[in-house]
């Protein structure tokens, strides 16, 4: 995972991003995410 935040980000935007990451990690740990193949995804 690569974090590349914008040069200007508000505290609210940062909190929202970190909340989304935390939620995703929790769902992954609970086995709620399927085995979607992400190879080749991204930029």
PDB file of C-alpha atoms in Angstrom:
ATOM      1  CA  UNK A   1       0.000   0.000   0.000  1.00  0.00           C
ATOM      2  CA  UNK A   2       1.356   3.398  -0.917  1.00  0.00           C
ATOM      3  CA  UNK A   3       0.159   6.575   0.740  1.00  0.00           C
ATOM      4  CA  UNK A   4       0.489   9.601  -1.495  1.00  0.00           C
ATOM      5  CA  UNK A   5      -1.569  12.369   0.093  1.00  0.00           C
ATOM      6  CA  UNK A   6      -2.140  15.660  -1.653  1.00  0.00           C
ATOM      7  CA  UNK A   7       0.053  18.561  -0.675  1.00  0.00           C
ATOM      8  CA  UNK A   8      -2.926  20.237   0.994  1.00  0.00           C
ATOM      9  CA  UNK A   9      -5.380  18.155   3.005  1.00  0.00           C
ATOM     10  CA  UNK A  10      -7.757  19.196   5.745  1.00  0.00           C
ATOM     11  CA  UNK A  11      -7.919  17.436   9.098  1.00  0.00           C
ATOM     12  CA  UNK A  12     -11.427  16.235   8.195  1.00  0.00           C
ATOM     13  CA  UNK A  13     -10.255  14.762   4.866  1.00  0.00           C
ATOM     14  CA  UNK A  14      -7.352  13.012   6.581  1.00  0.00           C
ATOM     15  CA  UNK A  15      -9.631  11.598   9.284  1.00  0.00           C
ATOM     16  CA  UNK A  16     -12.067  10.332   6.638  1.00  0.00           C
ATOM     17  CA  UNK A  17      -9.277   8.622   4.688  1.00  0.00           C
ATOM     18  CA  UNK A  18      -7.845   6.964   7.797  1.00  0.00           C
ATOM     19  CA  UNK A  19     -11.323   5.858   8.915  1.00  0.00           C
ATOM     20  CA  UNK A  20     -11.881   4.194   5.521  1.00  0.00           C
ATOM     21  CA  UNK A  21      -8.543   2.400   5.728  1.00  0.00           C
ATOM     22  CA  UNK A  22      -9.304   1.213   9.265  1.00  0.00           C
ATOM     23  CA  UNK A  23     -12.760  -0.020   8.236  1.00  0.00           C
ATOM     24  CA  UNK A  24     -11.303  -1.917   5.288  1.00  0.00           C
ATOM     25  CA  UNK A  25      -8.591  -3.531   7.407  1.00  0.00           C
ATOM     26  CA  UNK A  26     -11.189  -4.603   9.985  1.00  0.00           C
ATOM     27  CA  UNK A  27     -13.395  -6.131   7.275  1.00  0.00           C
ATOM     28  CA  UNK A  28     -10.408  -7.952   5.815  1.00  0.00           C
ATOM     29  CA  UNK A  29      -9.450  -9.335   9.246  1.00  0.00           C
ATOM     30  CA  UNK A  30     -13.034 -10.554   9.737  1.00  0.00           C
ATOM     31  CA  UNK A  31     -13.016 -12.313   6.352  1.00  0.00           C
ATOM     32  CA  UNK A  32     -15.729 -10.079   4.921  1.00  0.00           C
ATOM     33  CA  UNK A  33     -13.795  -9.289   1.744  1.00  0.00           C
ATOM     34  CA  UNK A  34     -13.697 -11.741  -1.132  1.00  0.00           C
ATOM     35  CA  UNK A  35     -10.528 -12.763  -2.909  1.00  0.00           C
ATOM     36  CA  UNK A  36     -10.788 -10.096  -5.604  1.00  0.00           C
ATOM     37  CA  UNK A  37      -7.650 -10.237  -7.757  1.00  0.00           C
ATOM     38  CA  UNK A  38      -5.961  -6.855  -7.609  1.00  0.00           C
ATOM     39  CA  UNK A  39      -2.902  -7.800  -9.644  1.00  0.00           C
ATOM     40  CA  UNK A  40      -2.319  -5.179 -12.283  1.00  0.00           C
ATOM     41  CA  UNK A  41      -4.593  -2.703 -10.536  1.00  0.00           C
ATOM     42  CA  UNK A  42      -3.546   0.819  -9.755  1.00  0.00           C
ATOM     43  CA  UNK A  43      -1.335   3.126 -11.700  1.00  0.00           C
TER      44      UNK A  43
END
